[in-house]
PDB file of C-alpha atoms in Angstrom:
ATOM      1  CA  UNK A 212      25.016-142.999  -3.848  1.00 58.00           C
ATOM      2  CA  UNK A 213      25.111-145.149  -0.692  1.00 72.00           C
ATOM      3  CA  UNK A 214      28.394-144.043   1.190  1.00 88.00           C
ATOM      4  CA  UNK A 215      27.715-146.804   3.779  1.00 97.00           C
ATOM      5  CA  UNK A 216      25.321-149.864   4.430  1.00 99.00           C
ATOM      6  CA  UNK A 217      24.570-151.933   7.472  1.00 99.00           C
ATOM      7  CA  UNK A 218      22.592-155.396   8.092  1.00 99.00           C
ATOM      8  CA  UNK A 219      20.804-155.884  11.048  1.00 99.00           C
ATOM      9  CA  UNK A 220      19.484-159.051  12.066  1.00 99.00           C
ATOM     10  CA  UNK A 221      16.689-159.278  14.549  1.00 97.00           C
ATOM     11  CA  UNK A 222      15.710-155.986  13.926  1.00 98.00           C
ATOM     12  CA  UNK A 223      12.061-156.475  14.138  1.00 96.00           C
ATOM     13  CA  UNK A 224      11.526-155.488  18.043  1.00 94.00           C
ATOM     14  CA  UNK A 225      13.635-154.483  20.930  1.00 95.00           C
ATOM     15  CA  UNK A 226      17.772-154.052  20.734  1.00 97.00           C
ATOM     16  CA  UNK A 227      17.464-154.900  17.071  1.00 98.00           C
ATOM     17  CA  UNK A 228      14.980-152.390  16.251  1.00 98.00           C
ATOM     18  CA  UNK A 229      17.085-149.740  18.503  1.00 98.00           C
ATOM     19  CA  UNK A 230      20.159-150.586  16.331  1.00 99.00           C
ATOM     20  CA  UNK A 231      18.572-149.881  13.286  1.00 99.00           C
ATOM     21  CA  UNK A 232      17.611-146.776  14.044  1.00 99.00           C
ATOM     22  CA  UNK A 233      20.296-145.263  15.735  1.00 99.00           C
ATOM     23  CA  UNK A 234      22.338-146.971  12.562  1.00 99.00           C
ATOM     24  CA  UNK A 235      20.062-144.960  10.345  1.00 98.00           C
ATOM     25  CA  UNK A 236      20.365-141.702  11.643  1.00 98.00           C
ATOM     26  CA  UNK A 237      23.587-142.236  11.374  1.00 98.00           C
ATOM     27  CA  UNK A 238      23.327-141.875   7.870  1.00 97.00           C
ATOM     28  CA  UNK A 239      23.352-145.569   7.252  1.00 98.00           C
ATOM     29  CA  UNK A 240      21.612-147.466   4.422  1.00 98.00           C
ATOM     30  CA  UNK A 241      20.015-150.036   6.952  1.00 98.00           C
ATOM     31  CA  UNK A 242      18.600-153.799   5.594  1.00 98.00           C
ATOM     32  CA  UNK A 243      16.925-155.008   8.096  1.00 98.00           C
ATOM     33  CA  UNK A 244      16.096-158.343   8.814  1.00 98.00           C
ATOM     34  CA  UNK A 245      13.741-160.896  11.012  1.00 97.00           C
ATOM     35  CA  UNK A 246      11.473-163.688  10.311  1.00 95.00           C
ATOM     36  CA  UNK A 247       8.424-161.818  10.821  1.00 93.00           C
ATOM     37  CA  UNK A 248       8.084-159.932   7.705  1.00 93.00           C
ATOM     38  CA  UNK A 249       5.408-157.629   9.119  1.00 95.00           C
ATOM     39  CA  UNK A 250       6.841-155.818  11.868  1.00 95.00           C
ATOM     40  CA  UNK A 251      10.025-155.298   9.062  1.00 95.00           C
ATOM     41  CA  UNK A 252       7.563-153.770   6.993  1.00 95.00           C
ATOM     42  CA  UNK A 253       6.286-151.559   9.231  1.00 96.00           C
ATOM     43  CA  UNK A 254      10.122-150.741  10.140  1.00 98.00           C
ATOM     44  CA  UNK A 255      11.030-150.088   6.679  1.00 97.00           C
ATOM     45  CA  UNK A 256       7.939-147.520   6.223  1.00 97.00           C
ATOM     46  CA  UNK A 257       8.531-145.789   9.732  1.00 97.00           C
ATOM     47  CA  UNK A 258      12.349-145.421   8.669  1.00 98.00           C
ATOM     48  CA  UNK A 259      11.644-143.818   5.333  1.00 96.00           C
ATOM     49  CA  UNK A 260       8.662-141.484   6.665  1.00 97.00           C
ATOM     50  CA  UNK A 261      11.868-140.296   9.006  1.00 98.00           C
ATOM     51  CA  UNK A 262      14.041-139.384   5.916  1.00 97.00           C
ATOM     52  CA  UNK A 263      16.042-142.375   6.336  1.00 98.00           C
ATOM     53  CA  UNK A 264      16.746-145.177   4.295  1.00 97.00           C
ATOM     54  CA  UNK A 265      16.210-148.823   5.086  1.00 97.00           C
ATOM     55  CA  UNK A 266      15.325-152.307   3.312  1.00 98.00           C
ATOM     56  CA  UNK A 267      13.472-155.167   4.364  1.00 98.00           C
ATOM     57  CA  UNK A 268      15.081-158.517   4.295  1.00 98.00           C
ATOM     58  CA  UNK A 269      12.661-161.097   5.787  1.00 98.00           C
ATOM     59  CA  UNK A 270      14.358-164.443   6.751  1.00 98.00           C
ATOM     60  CA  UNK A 271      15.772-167.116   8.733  1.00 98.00           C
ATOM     61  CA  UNK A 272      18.888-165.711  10.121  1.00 98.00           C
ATOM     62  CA  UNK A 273      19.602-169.571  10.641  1.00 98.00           C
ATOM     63  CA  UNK A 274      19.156-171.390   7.197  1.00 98.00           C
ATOM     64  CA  UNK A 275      22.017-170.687   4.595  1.00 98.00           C
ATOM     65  CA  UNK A 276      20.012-170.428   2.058  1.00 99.00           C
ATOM     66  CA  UNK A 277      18.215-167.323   3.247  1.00 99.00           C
ATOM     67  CA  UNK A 278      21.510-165.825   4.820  1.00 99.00           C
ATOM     68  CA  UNK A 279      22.266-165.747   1.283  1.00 99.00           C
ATOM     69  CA  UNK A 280      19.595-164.219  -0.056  1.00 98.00           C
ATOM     70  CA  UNK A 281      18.956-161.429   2.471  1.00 98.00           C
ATOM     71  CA  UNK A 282      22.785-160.920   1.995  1.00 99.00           C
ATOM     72  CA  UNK A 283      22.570-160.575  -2.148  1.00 98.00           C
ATOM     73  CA  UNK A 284      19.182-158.469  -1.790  1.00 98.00           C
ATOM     74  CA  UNK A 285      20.824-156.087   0.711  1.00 98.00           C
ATOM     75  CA  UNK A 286      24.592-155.476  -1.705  1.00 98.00           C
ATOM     76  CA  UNK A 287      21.948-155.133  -4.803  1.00 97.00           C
ATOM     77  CA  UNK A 288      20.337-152.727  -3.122  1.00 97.00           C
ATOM     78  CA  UNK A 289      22.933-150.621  -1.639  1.00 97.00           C
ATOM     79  CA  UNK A 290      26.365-151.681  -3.204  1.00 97.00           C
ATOM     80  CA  UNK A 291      27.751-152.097  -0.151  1.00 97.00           C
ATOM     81  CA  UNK A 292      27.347-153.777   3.507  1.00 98.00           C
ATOM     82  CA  UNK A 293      29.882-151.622   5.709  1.00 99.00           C
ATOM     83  CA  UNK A 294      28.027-152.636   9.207  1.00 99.00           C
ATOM     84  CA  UNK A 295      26.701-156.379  10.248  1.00 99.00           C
ATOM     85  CA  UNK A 296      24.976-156.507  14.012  1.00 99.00           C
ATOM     86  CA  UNK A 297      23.930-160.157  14.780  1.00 99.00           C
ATOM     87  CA  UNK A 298      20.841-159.361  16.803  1.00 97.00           C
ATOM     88  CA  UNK A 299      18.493-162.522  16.097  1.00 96.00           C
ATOM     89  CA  UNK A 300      17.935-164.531  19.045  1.00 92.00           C
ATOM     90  CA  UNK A 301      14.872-166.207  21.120  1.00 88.00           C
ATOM     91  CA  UNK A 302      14.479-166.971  25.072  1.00 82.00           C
ATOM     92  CA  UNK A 303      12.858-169.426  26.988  1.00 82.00           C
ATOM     93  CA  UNK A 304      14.063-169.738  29.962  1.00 80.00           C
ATOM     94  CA  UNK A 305      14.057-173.430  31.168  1.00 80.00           C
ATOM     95  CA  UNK A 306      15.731-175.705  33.394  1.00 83.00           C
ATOM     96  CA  UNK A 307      18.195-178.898  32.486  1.00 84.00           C
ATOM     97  CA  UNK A 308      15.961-181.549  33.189  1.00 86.00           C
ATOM     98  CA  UNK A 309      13.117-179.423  30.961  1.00 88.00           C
ATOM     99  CA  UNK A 310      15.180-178.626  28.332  1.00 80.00           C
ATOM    100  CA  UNK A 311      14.669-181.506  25.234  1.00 90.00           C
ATOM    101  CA  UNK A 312      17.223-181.450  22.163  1.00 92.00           C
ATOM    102  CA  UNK A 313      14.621-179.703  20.222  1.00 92.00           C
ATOM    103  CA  UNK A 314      14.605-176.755  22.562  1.00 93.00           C
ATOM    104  CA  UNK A 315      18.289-177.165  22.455  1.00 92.00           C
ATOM    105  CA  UNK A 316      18.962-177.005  19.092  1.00 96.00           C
ATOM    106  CA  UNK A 317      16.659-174.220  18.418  1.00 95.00           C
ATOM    107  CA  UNK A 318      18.406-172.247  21.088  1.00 95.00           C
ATOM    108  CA  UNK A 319      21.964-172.883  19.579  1.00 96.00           C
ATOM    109  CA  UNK A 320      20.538-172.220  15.918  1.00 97.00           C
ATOM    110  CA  UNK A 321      18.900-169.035  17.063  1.00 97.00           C
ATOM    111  CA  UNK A 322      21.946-166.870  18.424  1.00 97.00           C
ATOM    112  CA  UNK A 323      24.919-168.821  17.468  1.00 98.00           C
ATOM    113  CA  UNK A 324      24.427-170.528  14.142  1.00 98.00           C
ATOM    114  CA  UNK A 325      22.765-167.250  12.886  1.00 98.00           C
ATOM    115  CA  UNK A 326      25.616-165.318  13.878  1.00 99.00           C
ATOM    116  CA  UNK A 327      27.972-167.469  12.452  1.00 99.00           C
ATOM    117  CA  UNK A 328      26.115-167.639   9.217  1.00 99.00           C
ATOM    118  CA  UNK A 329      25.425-163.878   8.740  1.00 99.00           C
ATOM    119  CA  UNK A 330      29.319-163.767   9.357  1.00 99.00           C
ATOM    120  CA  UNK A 331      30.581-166.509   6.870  1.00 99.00           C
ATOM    121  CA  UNK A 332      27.971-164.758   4.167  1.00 99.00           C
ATOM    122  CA  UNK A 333      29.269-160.795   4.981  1.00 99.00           C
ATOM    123  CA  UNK A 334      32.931-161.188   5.544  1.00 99.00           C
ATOM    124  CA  UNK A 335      33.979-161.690   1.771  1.00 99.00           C
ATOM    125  CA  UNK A 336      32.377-158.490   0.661  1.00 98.00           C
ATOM    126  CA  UNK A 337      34.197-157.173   3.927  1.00 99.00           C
ATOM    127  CA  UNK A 338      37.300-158.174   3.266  1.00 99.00           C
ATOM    128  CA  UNK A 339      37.674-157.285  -1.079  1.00 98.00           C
ATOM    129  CA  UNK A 340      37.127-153.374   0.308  1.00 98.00           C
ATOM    130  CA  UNK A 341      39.697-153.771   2.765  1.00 98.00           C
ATOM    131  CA  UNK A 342      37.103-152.489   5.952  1.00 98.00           C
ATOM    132  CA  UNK A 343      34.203-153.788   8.230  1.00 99.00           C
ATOM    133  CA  UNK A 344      32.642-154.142  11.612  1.00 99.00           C
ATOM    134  CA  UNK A 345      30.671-157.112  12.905  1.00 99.00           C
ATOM    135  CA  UNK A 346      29.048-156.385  16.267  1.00 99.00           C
ATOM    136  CA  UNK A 347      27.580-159.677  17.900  1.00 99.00           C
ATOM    137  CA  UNK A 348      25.086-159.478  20.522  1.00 98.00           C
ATOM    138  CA  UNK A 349      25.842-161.599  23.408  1.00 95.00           C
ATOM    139  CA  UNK A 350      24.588-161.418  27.030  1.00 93.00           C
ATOM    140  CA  UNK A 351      25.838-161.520  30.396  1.00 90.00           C
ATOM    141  CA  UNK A 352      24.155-164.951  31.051  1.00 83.00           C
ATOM    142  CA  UNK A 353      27.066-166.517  29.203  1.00 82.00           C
ATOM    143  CA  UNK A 354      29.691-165.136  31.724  1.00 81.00           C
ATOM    144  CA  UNK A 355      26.761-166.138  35.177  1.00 78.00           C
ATOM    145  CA  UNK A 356      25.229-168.686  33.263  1.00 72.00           C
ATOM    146  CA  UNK A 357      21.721-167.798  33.994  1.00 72.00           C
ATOM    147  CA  UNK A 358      18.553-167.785  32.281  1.00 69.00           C
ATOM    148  CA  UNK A 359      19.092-171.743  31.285  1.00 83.00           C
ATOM    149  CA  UNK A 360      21.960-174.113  30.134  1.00 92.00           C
ATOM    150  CA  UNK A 361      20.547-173.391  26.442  1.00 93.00           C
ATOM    151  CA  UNK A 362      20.558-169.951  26.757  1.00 92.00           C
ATOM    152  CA  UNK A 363      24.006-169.388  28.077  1.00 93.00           C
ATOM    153  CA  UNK A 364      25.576-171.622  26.088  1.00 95.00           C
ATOM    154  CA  UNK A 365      24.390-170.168  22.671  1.00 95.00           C
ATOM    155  CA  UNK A 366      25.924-166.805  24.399  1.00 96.00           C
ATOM    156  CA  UNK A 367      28.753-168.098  25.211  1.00 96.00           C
ATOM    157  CA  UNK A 368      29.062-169.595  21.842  1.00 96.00           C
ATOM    158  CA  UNK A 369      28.775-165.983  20.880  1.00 98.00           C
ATOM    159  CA  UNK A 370      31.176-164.802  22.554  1.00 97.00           C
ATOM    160  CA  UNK A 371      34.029-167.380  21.393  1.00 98.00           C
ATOM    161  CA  UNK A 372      33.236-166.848  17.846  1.00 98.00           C
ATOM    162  CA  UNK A 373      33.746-163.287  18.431  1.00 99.00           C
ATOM    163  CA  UNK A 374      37.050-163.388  19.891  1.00 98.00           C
ATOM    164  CA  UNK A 375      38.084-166.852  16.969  1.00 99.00           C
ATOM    165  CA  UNK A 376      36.814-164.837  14.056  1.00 99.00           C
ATOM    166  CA  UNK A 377      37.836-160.785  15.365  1.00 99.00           C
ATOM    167  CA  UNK A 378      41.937-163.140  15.161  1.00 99.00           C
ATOM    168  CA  UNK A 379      41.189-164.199  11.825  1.00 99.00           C
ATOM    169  CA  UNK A 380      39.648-161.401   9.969  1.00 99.00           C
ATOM    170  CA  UNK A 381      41.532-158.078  11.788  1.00 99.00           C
ATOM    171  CA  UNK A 382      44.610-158.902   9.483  1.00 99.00           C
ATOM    172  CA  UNK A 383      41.969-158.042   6.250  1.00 99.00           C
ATOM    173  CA  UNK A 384      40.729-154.540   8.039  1.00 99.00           C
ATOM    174  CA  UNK A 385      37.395-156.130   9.155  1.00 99.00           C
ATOM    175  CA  UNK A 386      37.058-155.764  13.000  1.00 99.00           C
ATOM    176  CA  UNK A 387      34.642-158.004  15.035  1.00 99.00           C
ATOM    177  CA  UNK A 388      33.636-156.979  18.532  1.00 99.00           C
ATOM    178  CA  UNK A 389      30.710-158.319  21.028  1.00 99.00           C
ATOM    179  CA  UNK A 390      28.158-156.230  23.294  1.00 98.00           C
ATOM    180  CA  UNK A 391      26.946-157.762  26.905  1.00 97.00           C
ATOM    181  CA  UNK A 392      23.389-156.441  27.542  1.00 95.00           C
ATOM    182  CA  UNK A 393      22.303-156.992  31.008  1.00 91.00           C
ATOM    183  CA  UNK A 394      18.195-156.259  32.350  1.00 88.00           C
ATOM    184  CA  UNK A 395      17.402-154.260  29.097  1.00 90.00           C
ATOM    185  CA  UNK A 396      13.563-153.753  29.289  1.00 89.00           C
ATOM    186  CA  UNK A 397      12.616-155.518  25.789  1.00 87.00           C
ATOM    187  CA  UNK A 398       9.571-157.540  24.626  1.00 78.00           C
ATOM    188  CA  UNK A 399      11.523-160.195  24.761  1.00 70.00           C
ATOM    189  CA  UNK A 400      12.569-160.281  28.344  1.00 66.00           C
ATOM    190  CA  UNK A 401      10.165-157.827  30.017  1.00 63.00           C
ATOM    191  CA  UNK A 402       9.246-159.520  33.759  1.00 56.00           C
ATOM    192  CA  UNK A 403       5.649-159.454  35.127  1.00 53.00           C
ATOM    193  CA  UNK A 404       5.153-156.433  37.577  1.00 52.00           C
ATOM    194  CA  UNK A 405       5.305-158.934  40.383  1.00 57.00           C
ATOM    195  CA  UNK A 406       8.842-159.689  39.242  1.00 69.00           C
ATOM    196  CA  UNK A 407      10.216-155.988  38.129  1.00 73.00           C
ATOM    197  CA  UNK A 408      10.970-154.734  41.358  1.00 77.00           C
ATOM    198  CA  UNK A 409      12.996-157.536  42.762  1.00 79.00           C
ATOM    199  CA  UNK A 410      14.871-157.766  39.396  1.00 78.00           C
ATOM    200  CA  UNK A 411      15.555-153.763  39.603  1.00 81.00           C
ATOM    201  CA  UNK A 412      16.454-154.260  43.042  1.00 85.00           C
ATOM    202  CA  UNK A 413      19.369-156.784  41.540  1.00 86.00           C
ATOM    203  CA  UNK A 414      20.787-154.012  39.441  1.00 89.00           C
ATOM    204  CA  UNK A 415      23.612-151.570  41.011  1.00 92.00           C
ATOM    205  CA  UNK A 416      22.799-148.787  38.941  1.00 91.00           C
ATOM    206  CA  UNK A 417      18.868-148.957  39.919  1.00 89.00           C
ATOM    207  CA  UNK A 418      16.839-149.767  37.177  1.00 88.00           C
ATOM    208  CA  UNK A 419      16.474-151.484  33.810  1.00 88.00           C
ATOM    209  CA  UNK A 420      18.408-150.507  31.007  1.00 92.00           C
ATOM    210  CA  UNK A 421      16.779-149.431  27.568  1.00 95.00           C
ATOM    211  CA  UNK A 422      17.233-150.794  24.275  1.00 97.00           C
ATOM    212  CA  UNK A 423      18.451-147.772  22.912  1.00 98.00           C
ATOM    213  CA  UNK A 424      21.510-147.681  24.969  1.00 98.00           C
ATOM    214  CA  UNK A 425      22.522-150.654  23.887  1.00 98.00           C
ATOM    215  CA  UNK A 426      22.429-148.947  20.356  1.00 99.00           C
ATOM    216  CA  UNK A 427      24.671-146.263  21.644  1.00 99.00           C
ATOM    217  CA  UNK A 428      27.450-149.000  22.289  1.00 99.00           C
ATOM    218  CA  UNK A 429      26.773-150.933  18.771  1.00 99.00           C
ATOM    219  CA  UNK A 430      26.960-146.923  16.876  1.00 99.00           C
ATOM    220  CA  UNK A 431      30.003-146.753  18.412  1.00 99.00           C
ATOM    221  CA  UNK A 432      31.663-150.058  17.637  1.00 99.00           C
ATOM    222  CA  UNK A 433      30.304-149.636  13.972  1.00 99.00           C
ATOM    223  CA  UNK A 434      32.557-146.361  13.586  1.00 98.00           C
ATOM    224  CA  UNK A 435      35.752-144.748  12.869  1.00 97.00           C
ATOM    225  CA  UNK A 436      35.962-143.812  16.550  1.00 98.00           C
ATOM    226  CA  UNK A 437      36.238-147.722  17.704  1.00 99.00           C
ATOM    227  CA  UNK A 438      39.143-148.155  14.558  1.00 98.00           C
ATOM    228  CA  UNK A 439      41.562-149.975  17.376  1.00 99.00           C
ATOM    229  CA  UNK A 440      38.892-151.775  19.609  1.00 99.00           C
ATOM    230  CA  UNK A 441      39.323-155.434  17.907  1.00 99.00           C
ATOM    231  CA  UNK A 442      37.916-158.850  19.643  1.00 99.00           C
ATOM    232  CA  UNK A 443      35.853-156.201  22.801  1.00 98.00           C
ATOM    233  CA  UNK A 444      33.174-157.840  24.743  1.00 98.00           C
ATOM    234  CA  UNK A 445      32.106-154.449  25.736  1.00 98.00           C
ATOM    235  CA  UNK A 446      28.977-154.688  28.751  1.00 97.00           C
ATOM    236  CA  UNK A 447      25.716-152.750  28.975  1.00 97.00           C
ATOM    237  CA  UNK A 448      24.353-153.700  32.029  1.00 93.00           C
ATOM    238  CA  UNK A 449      24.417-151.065  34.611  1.00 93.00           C
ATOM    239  CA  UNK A 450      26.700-153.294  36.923  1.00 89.00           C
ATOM    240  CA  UNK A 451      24.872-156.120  36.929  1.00 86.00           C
TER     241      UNK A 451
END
């Protein structure tokens, strides 16, 4: 019997993939999903080889219609979804007179209409059993707006919807708290070698942080421990 169940979203590399495993050896069912069904696959099997169990929900965190789906496959699956981490996101880092509404759009669907989705789609099942925890992944450009007008504004999106929808849906049991990564080494945002240094060098605590303390902060927000921490932007980025 699955005693609890968590959906991670962008789970196919980097902070993603770190949440889903530190979810799983917590003893969580994990569905995990990304639009690469591959590297989910190969999640899925490395999970289970561990002991632990997972399911792969390929998808576009960012159409409705998929939300839905990866939603229905993961409660008919494990009865349950206890945990949702919005982890799907993209970067391209580009300046305002390079940016085009395409690259806009894509930025805004990517982190902040995929969160909002995944949210709209969990929080009924949340709310009949009385408990939940949504942990959105933000970043500190939203608060120094770096790393592009696109960029931070789909963060800082996140953010807002945290704090809007951890008002509306405490009342119901269901709890909804943000992480700020700063400078975590991931595919994603890895510099060249020419870069590292100077970016390290930025950083009061020394060097880059890893993925999998990120996950640390996300376990905890997911638990029992974190029962009164409602609306947190809690940061991970080694003073930056």
């Amino acid at each position: 019997m699955t005693t609890k169940a968590a959906l991670v979203t962008g789970a196919s590399r980097g902070i993603g993939r770190a949440v889903a495993w530190r979810l799983a050896r917590d003893g969580y069912a994990v569905a995990v999903n990304a639009r690469s069904e591959a590297p989910l696959r190969a999640l899925e099997s490395e999970l289970a080889e561990a002991g632990l169990r997972a399911l792969s929900v390929p998808g576009d965190a960012s159409c409705s219609a998929q939300v839905r789906a990866m939603v229905a496959s993961a409660l008919a699956a494990f009865g349950r979804l206890d945990v949702l981490v919005n982890c799907a996101g993209i970067f391209q880092k580009r300046s305002l007179l390079e940016l085009d509404e395409e690259s806009w759009r894509q930025m805004i669907d990517a982190h902040l209409t995929s969160a909002f989705l995944c949210c709209r789609e969990v929080a009924p099942h949340m709310i009949a059993a009385k408990r939940g925890a949504i942990i959105n992944i933000g970043s500190s450009a939203a608060r120094g707006g770096t790393s592009g007008a696109h960029y931070a504004a789909a963060k800082g999106g996140v953010l807002s919807l945290t704090k809007a929808l951890a008002k509306e849906l405490a009342p119901f049991g269901v709890r909804v708290n943000a992480v700020i990564p700063a400078k975590i080494e991931t595919d994603m945002l890895r510099p060249t070698l020419s870069e590292a240094e100077s970016v390290r060098r930025a950083i009061p605590l020394g060097r880059w942080g890893q993925p999998a303390e990120v996950a640390e902060v996300v376990a905890f927000l997911a638990s029992d421990a974190a029962g009164f921490v409602v609306g947190a932007s809690v940061e991970v980025t080694g003073g930056y």
